[in-house]
Structures are given as C-alpha cells and as structure tokens.
C-alpha cells in the first residue's frame, strides 16, 4: 500500500503522455523532420516547468519527504560528453520513436513490442556503466 501514490503518479503521467500524443511515433517523426511544433512545445513546457520548480526548491529551501535537504550539484561542462551522449540518445529516440517515459506508457497500453526497446535501453545503460571510466567526462 505504501507504493500506491507512485502508482497513481505513474497512471497520471501515462494519461498525460497519451493525451498529449507524446507517445505517438508519428508525432516524434514530425519533430525530427521539423514538420510540426507539437513535440517542441511539450519538451519546452517541461524545460520551463523544471526551471521554475528548481528555482522554487532553492528559494524556499524545500526538503524531501524524509526531511533531508535537496542539493543541486553543478555539472562538469564538456562538449564531447554532451555531443556524443546526445547523438546516441537522439539516434535511439528517432529509430524507436520512444524515449524513456513513453516507452513505459506504451508498455502500459499493451504494446508488447516495446519490451525490445526497453531491453535495449537497459543494455545500453549497462554498457555505459561498464565503459564509463573509458569515456570522455
């Protein structure tokens, strides 16, 4: 019963992703072909919401549910790491038509073929962890 709130948030997230058509392969294809603003609007809204939420957390000194301080650590900026990682992520996204959030939404809708995509993403994550020390950071 203690995970019911997470299940509820997951269901809400899935509904929003579905209703906004963010899980649609055709919408994602339109985005990569620069035919439609739809997905850019969704992504832009998420970025703006993230900026506002982060600013509020910092300004109000909000804490986690366990009462711990929320800490933000600055990222090390390097062009190769973001360029290579972004290209790999973008290629996977454009080939499969799904990024991590929509993958699970599609699975919840009963598209079992997305299990191949989820398994591939997990293998890629594992490979990154295994090769992390050899990659540019």
mmCIF file with all atom_site columns, C-alpha atoms in Angstrom:
data_model
loop_
_atom_site.group_PDB
_atom_site.id
_atom_site.type_symbol
_atom_site.label_atom_id
_atom_site.label_alt_id
_atom_site.label_comp_id
_atom_site.label_asym_id
_atom_site.label_entity_id
_atom_site.label_seq_id
_atom_site.pdbx_PDB_ins_code
_atom_site.Cartn_x
_atom_site.Cartn_y
_atom_site.Cartn_z
_atom_site.occupancy
_atom_site.B_iso_or_equiv
_atom_site.pdbx_formal_charge
_atom_site.auth_seq_id
_atom_site.auth_comp_id
_atom_site.auth_asym_id
_atom_site.auth_atom_id
_atom_site.pdbx_PDB_model_num
ATOM 1   C CA . UNK A 1 1   ? 0.000  0.000  0.000   1.00 0.00 ? 1   UNK A CA 1
ATOM 2   C CA . UNK A 1 2   ? 2.928  2.388  0.518   1.00 0.00 ? 2   UNK A CA 1
ATOM 3   C CA . UNK A 1 3   ? 3.562  2.498  -3.255  1.00 0.00 ? 3   UNK A CA 1
ATOM 4   C CA . UNK A 1 4   ? 0.002  3.459  -4.199  1.00 0.00 ? 4   UNK A CA 1
ATOM 5   C CA . UNK A 1 5   ? 0.951  7.132  -4.537  1.00 0.00 ? 5   UNK A CA 1
ATOM 6   C CA . UNK A 1 6   ? 3.677  6.191  -7.041  1.00 0.00 ? 6   UNK A CA 1
ATOM 7   C CA . UNK A 1 7   ? 1.248  4.035  -8.976  1.00 0.00 ? 7   UNK A CA 1
ATOM 8   C CA . UNK A 1 8   ? -1.167 6.985  -9.074  1.00 0.00 ? 8   UNK A CA 1
ATOM 9   C CA . UNK A 1 9   ? 1.540  9.348  -10.306 1.00 0.00 ? 9   UNK A CA 1
ATOM 10  C CA . UNK A 1 10  ? 2.571  6.804  -12.938 1.00 0.00 ? 10  UNK A CA 1
ATOM 11  C CA . UNK A 1 11  ? -1.009 6.465  -14.140 1.00 0.00 ? 11  UNK A CA 1
ATOM 12  C CA . UNK A 1 12  ? -1.384 10.251 -14.292 1.00 0.00 ? 12  UNK A CA 1
ATOM 13  C CA . UNK A 1 13  ? 1.905  10.544 -16.188 1.00 0.00 ? 13  UNK A CA 1
ATOM 14  C CA . UNK A 1 14  ? 0.786  7.873  -18.651 1.00 0.00 ? 14  UNK A CA 1
ATOM 15  C CA . UNK A 1 15  ? -2.524 9.608  -19.237 1.00 0.00 ? 15  UNK A CA 1
ATOM 16  C CA . UNK A 1 16  ? -0.846 12.972 -19.836 1.00 0.00 ? 16  UNK A CA 1
ATOM 17  C CA . UNK A 1 17  ? 1.681  11.399 -22.213 1.00 0.00 ? 17  UNK A CA 1
ATOM 18  C CA . UNK A 1 18  ? -1.097 9.656  -24.123 1.00 0.00 ? 18  UNK A CA 1
ATOM 19  C CA . UNK A 1 19  ? -3.485 12.606 -24.301 1.00 0.00 ? 19  UNK A CA 1
ATOM 20  C CA . UNK A 1 20  ? -0.691 14.976 -25.388 1.00 0.00 ? 20  UNK A CA 1
ATOM 21  C CA . UNK A 1 21  ? 0.281  12.448 -28.088 1.00 0.00 ? 21  UNK A CA 1
ATOM 22  C CA . UNK A 1 22  ? 3.878  12.434 -26.826 1.00 0.00 ? 22  UNK A CA 1
ATOM 23  C CA . UNK A 1 23  ? 3.892  8.634  -27.221 1.00 0.00 ? 23  UNK A CA 1
ATOM 24  C CA . UNK A 1 24  ? 2.910  8.820  -30.881 1.00 0.00 ? 24  UNK A CA 1
ATOM 25  C CA . UNK A 1 25  ? 5.616  7.649  -33.261 1.00 0.00 ? 25  UNK A CA 1
ATOM 26  C CA . UNK A 1 26  ? 4.122  9.949  -35.915 1.00 0.00 ? 26  UNK A CA 1
ATOM 27  C CA . UNK A 1 27  ? 4.455  13.000 -33.644 1.00 0.00 ? 27  UNK A CA 1
ATOM 28  C CA . UNK A 1 28  ? 8.068  12.090 -32.910 1.00 0.00 ? 28  UNK A CA 1
ATOM 29  C CA . UNK A 1 29  ? 8.752  11.626 -36.623 1.00 0.00 ? 29  UNK A CA 1
ATOM 30  C CA . UNK A 1 30  ? 7.214  15.065 -37.299 1.00 0.00 ? 30  UNK A CA 1
ATOM 31  C CA . UNK A 1 31  ? 9.552  16.554 -34.709 1.00 0.00 ? 31  UNK A CA 1
ATOM 32  C CA . UNK A 1 32  ? 12.698 15.024 -36.207 1.00 0.00 ? 32  UNK A CA 1
ATOM 33  C CA . UNK A 1 33  ? 11.624 16.111 -39.695 1.00 0.00 ? 33  UNK A CA 1
ATOM 34  C CA . UNK A 1 34  ? 10.842 19.642 -38.407 1.00 0.00 ? 34  UNK A CA 1
ATOM 35  C CA . UNK A 1 35  ? 7.279  19.329 -39.749 1.00 0.00 ? 35  UNK A CA 1
ATOM 36  C CA . UNK A 1 36  ? 5.465  20.245 -36.529 1.00 0.00 ? 36  UNK A CA 1
ATOM 37  C CA . UNK A 1 37  ? 5.982  22.308 -33.387 1.00 0.00 ? 37  UNK A CA 1
ATOM 38  C CA . UNK A 1 38  ? 3.872  19.951 -31.244 1.00 0.00 ? 38  UNK A CA 1
ATOM 39  C CA . UNK A 1 39  ? 6.680  17.965 -29.575 1.00 0.00 ? 39  UNK A CA 1
ATOM 40  C CA . UNK A 1 40  ? 8.909  21.026 -29.217 1.00 0.00 ? 40  UNK A CA 1
ATOM 41  C CA . UNK A 1 41  ? 6.063  22.661 -27.306 1.00 0.00 ? 41  UNK A CA 1
ATOM 42  C CA . UNK A 1 42  ? 5.774  19.677 -24.963 1.00 0.00 ? 42  UNK A CA 1
ATOM 43  C CA . UNK A 1 43  ? 9.530  19.496 -24.394 1.00 0.00 ? 43  UNK A CA 1
ATOM 44  C CA . UNK A 1 44  ? 9.771  23.276 -23.973 1.00 0.00 ? 44  UNK A CA 1
ATOM 45  C CA . UNK A 1 45  ? 6.943  23.222 -21.413 1.00 0.00 ? 45  UNK A CA 1
ATOM 46  C CA . UNK A 1 46  ? 8.776  20.513 -19.464 1.00 0.00 ? 46  UNK A CA 1
ATOM 47  C CA . UNK A 1 47  ? 12.012 22.539 -19.502 1.00 0.00 ? 47  UNK A CA 1
ATOM 48  C CA . UNK A 1 48  ? 10.235 25.701 -18.292 1.00 0.00 ? 48  UNK A CA 1
ATOM 49  C CA . UNK A 1 49  ? 8.415  23.718 -15.574 1.00 0.00 ? 49  UNK A CA 1
ATOM 50  C CA . UNK A 1 50  ? 11.744 22.199 -14.481 1.00 0.00 ? 50  UNK A CA 1
ATOM 51  C CA . UNK A 1 51  ? 13.379 25.641 -14.280 1.00 0.00 ? 51  UNK A CA 1
ATOM 52  C CA . UNK A 1 52  ? 10.501 27.052 -12.225 1.00 0.00 ? 52  UNK A CA 1
ATOM 53  C CA . UNK A 1 53  ? 10.404 24.019 -9.912  1.00 0.00 ? 53  UNK A CA 1
ATOM 54  C CA . UNK A 1 54  ? 14.166 24.122 -9.351  1.00 0.00 ? 54  UNK A CA 1
ATOM 55  C CA . UNK A 1 55  ? 14.037 27.850 -8.599  1.00 0.00 ? 55  UNK A CA 1
ATOM 56  C CA . UNK A 1 56  ? 11.210 27.294 -6.095  1.00 0.00 ? 56  UNK A CA 1
ATOM 57  C CA . UNK A 1 57  ? 13.067 24.453 -4.377  1.00 0.00 ? 57  UNK A CA 1
ATOM 58  C CA . UNK A 1 58  ? 16.139 26.668 -3.999  1.00 0.00 ? 58  UNK A CA 1
ATOM 59  C CA . UNK A 1 59  ? 14.233 29.803 -2.975  1.00 0.00 ? 59  UNK A CA 1
ATOM 60  C CA . UNK A 1 60  ? 12.011 28.092 -0.410  1.00 0.00 ? 60  UNK A CA 1
ATOM 61  C CA . UNK A 1 61  ? 14.687 25.670 0.846   1.00 0.00 ? 61  UNK A CA 1
ATOM 62  C CA . UNK A 1 62  ? 12.290 22.770 0.362   1.00 0.00 ? 62  UNK A CA 1
ATOM 63  C CA . UNK A 1 63  ? 13.165 19.354 1.747   1.00 0.00 ? 63  UNK A CA 1
ATOM 64  C CA . UNK A 1 64  ? 12.494 15.780 0.708   1.00 0.00 ? 64  UNK A CA 1
ATOM 65  C CA . UNK A 1 65  ? 9.597  13.842 2.239   1.00 0.00 ? 65  UNK A CA 1
ATOM 66  C CA . UNK A 1 66  ? 12.128 12.406 4.694   1.00 0.00 ? 66  UNK A CA 1
ATOM 67  C CA . UNK A 1 67  ? 13.163 15.910 5.787   1.00 0.00 ? 67  UNK A CA 1
ATOM 68  C CA . UNK A 1 68  ? 16.524 15.868 4.022   1.00 0.00 ? 68  UNK A CA 1
ATOM 69  C CA . UNK A 1 69  ? 17.962 18.901 2.240   1.00 0.00 ? 69  UNK A CA 1
ATOM 70  C CA . UNK A 1 70  ? 17.682 18.890 -1.552  1.00 0.00 ? 70  UNK A CA 1
ATOM 71  C CA . UNK A 1 71  ? 21.127 19.540 -3.022  1.00 0.00 ? 71  UNK A CA 1
ATOM 72  C CA . UNK A 1 72  ? 21.953 20.616 -6.546  1.00 0.00 ? 72  UNK A CA 1
ATOM 73  C CA . UNK A 1 73  ? 25.452 19.847 -7.762  1.00 0.00 ? 73  UNK A CA 1
ATOM 74  C CA . UNK A 1 74  ? 26.909 21.750 -10.735 1.00 0.00 ? 74  UNK A CA 1
ATOM 75  C CA . UNK A 1 75  ? 27.649 19.609 -13.781 1.00 0.00 ? 75  UNK A CA 1
ATOM 76  C CA . UNK A 1 76  ? 31.069 19.469 -15.394 1.00 0.00 ? 76  UNK A CA 1
ATOM 77  C CA . UNK A 1 77  ? 30.690 21.046 -18.806 1.00 0.00 ? 77  UNK A CA 1
ATOM 78  C CA . UNK A 1 78  ? 32.410 19.315 -21.705 1.00 0.00 ? 78  UNK A CA 1
ATOM 79  C CA . UNK A 1 79  ? 31.337 19.378 -25.329 1.00 0.00 ? 79  UNK A CA 1
ATOM 80  C CA . UNK A 1 80  ? 32.288 15.768 -26.240 1.00 0.00 ? 80  UNK A CA 1
ATOM 81  C CA . UNK A 1 81  ? 30.281 14.161 -23.440 1.00 0.00 ? 81  UNK A CA 1
ATOM 82  C CA . UNK A 1 82  ? 27.081 16.047 -24.266 1.00 0.00 ? 82  UNK A CA 1
ATOM 83  C CA . UNK A 1 83  ? 27.581 15.832 -28.024 1.00 0.00 ? 83  UNK A CA 1
ATOM 84  C CA . UNK A 1 84  ? 28.265 12.077 -28.087 1.00 0.00 ? 84  UNK A CA 1
ATOM 85  C CA . UNK A 1 85  ? 25.598 11.280 -25.488 1.00 0.00 ? 85  UNK A CA 1
ATOM 86  C CA . UNK A 1 86  ? 23.026 13.487 -27.222 1.00 0.00 ? 86  UNK A CA 1
ATOM 87  C CA . UNK A 1 87  ? 23.702 11.902 -30.596 1.00 0.00 ? 87  UNK A CA 1
ATOM 88  C CA . UNK A 1 88  ? 23.371 8.375  -29.192 1.00 0.00 ? 88  UNK A CA 1
ATOM 89  C CA . UNK A 1 89  ? 20.171 9.273  -27.315 1.00 0.00 ? 89  UNK A CA 1
ATOM 90  C CA . UNK A 1 90  ? 18.730 11.100 -30.331 1.00 0.00 ? 90  UNK A CA 1
ATOM 91  C CA . UNK A 1 91  ? 19.504 8.227  -32.690 1.00 0.00 ? 91  UNK A CA 1
ATOM 92  C CA . UNK A 1 92  ? 17.841 5.748  -30.372 1.00 0.00 ? 92  UNK A CA 1
ATOM 93  C CA . UNK A 1 93  ? 14.862 8.044  -29.952 1.00 0.00 ? 93  UNK A CA 1
ATOM 94  C CA . UNK A 1 94  ? 14.452 8.603  -33.680 1.00 0.00 ? 94  UNK A CA 1
ATOM 95  C CA . UNK A 1 95  ? 14.899 4.914  -34.577 1.00 0.00 ? 95  UNK A CA 1
ATOM 96  C CA . UNK A 1 96  ? 12.477 3.577  -31.968 1.00 0.00 ? 96  UNK A CA 1
ATOM 97  C CA . UNK A 1 97  ? 10.111 6.536  -31.757 1.00 0.00 ? 97  UNK A CA 1
ATOM 98  C CA . UNK A 1 98  ? 10.192 6.436  -27.974 1.00 0.00 ? 98  UNK A CA 1
ATOM 99  C CA . UNK A 1 99  ? 12.198 7.992  -25.175 1.00 0.00 ? 99  UNK A CA 1
ATOM 100 C CA . UNK A 1 100 ? 12.185 6.530  -21.631 1.00 0.00 ? 100 UNK A CA 1
ATOM 101 C CA . UNK A 1 101 ? 8.871  7.948  -20.373 1.00 0.00 ? 101 UNK A CA 1
ATOM 102 C CA . UNK A 1 102 ? 6.772  6.986  -23.394 1.00 0.00 ? 102 UNK A CA 1
ATOM 103 C CA . UNK A 1 103 ? 8.356  3.524  -23.528 1.00 0.00 ? 103 UNK A CA 1
ATOM 104 C CA . UNK A 1 104 ? 6.681  2.545  -20.265 1.00 0.00 ? 104 UNK A CA 1
ATOM 105 C CA . UNK A 1 105 ? 3.468  4.318  -21.239 1.00 0.00 ? 105 UNK A CA 1
ATOM 106 C CA . UNK A 1 106 ? 3.341  2.268  -24.440 1.00 0.00 ? 106 UNK A CA 1
ATOM 107 C CA . UNK A 1 107 ? 4.006  -0.911 -22.455 1.00 0.00 ? 107 UNK A CA 1
ATOM 108 C CA . UNK A 1 108 ? 1.132  0.013  -20.144 1.00 0.00 ? 108 UNK A CA 1
ATOM 109 C CA . UNK A 1 109 ? -1.094 0.390  -23.199 1.00 0.00 ? 109 UNK A CA 1
ATOM 110 C CA . UNK A 1 110 ? -0.304 -3.184 -24.196 1.00 0.00 ? 110 UNK A CA 1
ATOM 111 C CA . UNK A 1 111 ? 2.250  -2.661 -26.983 1.00 0.00 ? 111 UNK A CA 1
ATOM 112 C CA . UNK A 1 112 ? 4.404  -5.657 -26.111 1.00 0.00 ? 112 UNK A CA 1
ATOM 113 C CA . UNK A 1 113 ? 6.945  -4.986 -28.884 1.00 0.00 ? 113 UNK A CA 1
ATOM 114 C CA . UNK A 1 114 ? 8.207  -2.058 -26.808 1.00 0.00 ? 114 UNK A CA 1
ATOM 115 C CA . UNK A 1 115 ? 9.778  -4.644 -24.477 1.00 0.00 ? 115 UNK A CA 1
ATOM 116 C CA . UNK A 1 116 ? 12.538 -4.990 -27.093 1.00 0.00 ? 116 UNK A CA 1
ATOM 117 C CA . UNK A 1 117 ? 13.152 -1.242 -26.894 1.00 0.00 ? 117 UNK A CA 1
ATOM 118 C CA . UNK A 1 118 ? 13.138 -1.268 -23.079 1.00 0.00 ? 118 UNK A CA 1
ATOM 119 C CA . UNK A 1 119 ? 15.565 -4.212 -23.028 1.00 0.00 ? 119 UNK A CA 1
ATOM 120 C CA . UNK A 1 120 ? 17.838 -2.396 -25.499 1.00 0.00 ? 120 UNK A CA 1
ATOM 121 C CA . UNK A 1 121 ? 17.757 0.752  -23.354 1.00 0.00 ? 121 UNK A CA 1
ATOM 122 C CA . UNK A 1 122 ? 18.685 -1.272 -20.282 1.00 0.00 ? 122 UNK A CA 1
ATOM 123 C CA . UNK A 1 123 ? 21.559 -2.960 -22.141 1.00 0.00 ? 123 UNK A CA 1
ATOM 124 C CA . UNK A 1 124 ? 22.759 0.472  -23.300 1.00 0.00 ? 124 UNK A CA 1
ATOM 125 C CA . UNK A 1 125 ? 22.614 1.769  -19.734 1.00 0.00 ? 125 UNK A CA 1
ATOM 126 C CA . UNK A 1 126 ? 24.580 -1.251 -18.519 1.00 0.00 ? 126 UNK A CA 1
ATOM 127 C CA . UNK A 1 127 ? 27.186 -0.776 -21.264 1.00 0.00 ? 127 UNK A CA 1
ATOM 128 C CA . UNK A 1 128 ? 27.548 2.890  -20.325 1.00 0.00 ? 128 UNK A CA 1
ATOM 129 C CA . UNK A 1 129 ? 28.172 1.877  -16.719 1.00 0.00 ? 129 UNK A CA 1
ATOM 130 C CA . UNK A 1 130 ? 30.724 -0.705 -17.787 1.00 0.00 ? 130 UNK A CA 1
ATOM 131 C CA . UNK A 1 131 ? 32.537 1.686  -20.165 1.00 0.00 ? 131 UNK A CA 1
ATOM 132 C CA . UNK A 1 132 ? 32.087 4.897  -18.127 1.00 0.00 ? 132 UNK A CA 1
ATOM 133 C CA . UNK A 1 133 ? 35.703 5.094  -16.997 1.00 0.00 ? 133 UNK A CA 1
ATOM 134 C CA . UNK A 1 134 ? 36.901 4.982  -20.634 1.00 0.00 ? 134 UNK A CA 1
ATOM 135 C CA . UNK A 1 135 ? 34.504 7.675  -21.934 1.00 0.00 ? 135 UNK A CA 1
ATOM 136 C CA . UNK A 1 136 ? 35.170 11.437 -22.031 1.00 0.00 ? 136 UNK A CA 1
ATOM 137 C CA . UNK A 1 137 ? 33.853 13.136 -18.915 1.00 0.00 ? 137 UNK A CA 1
#
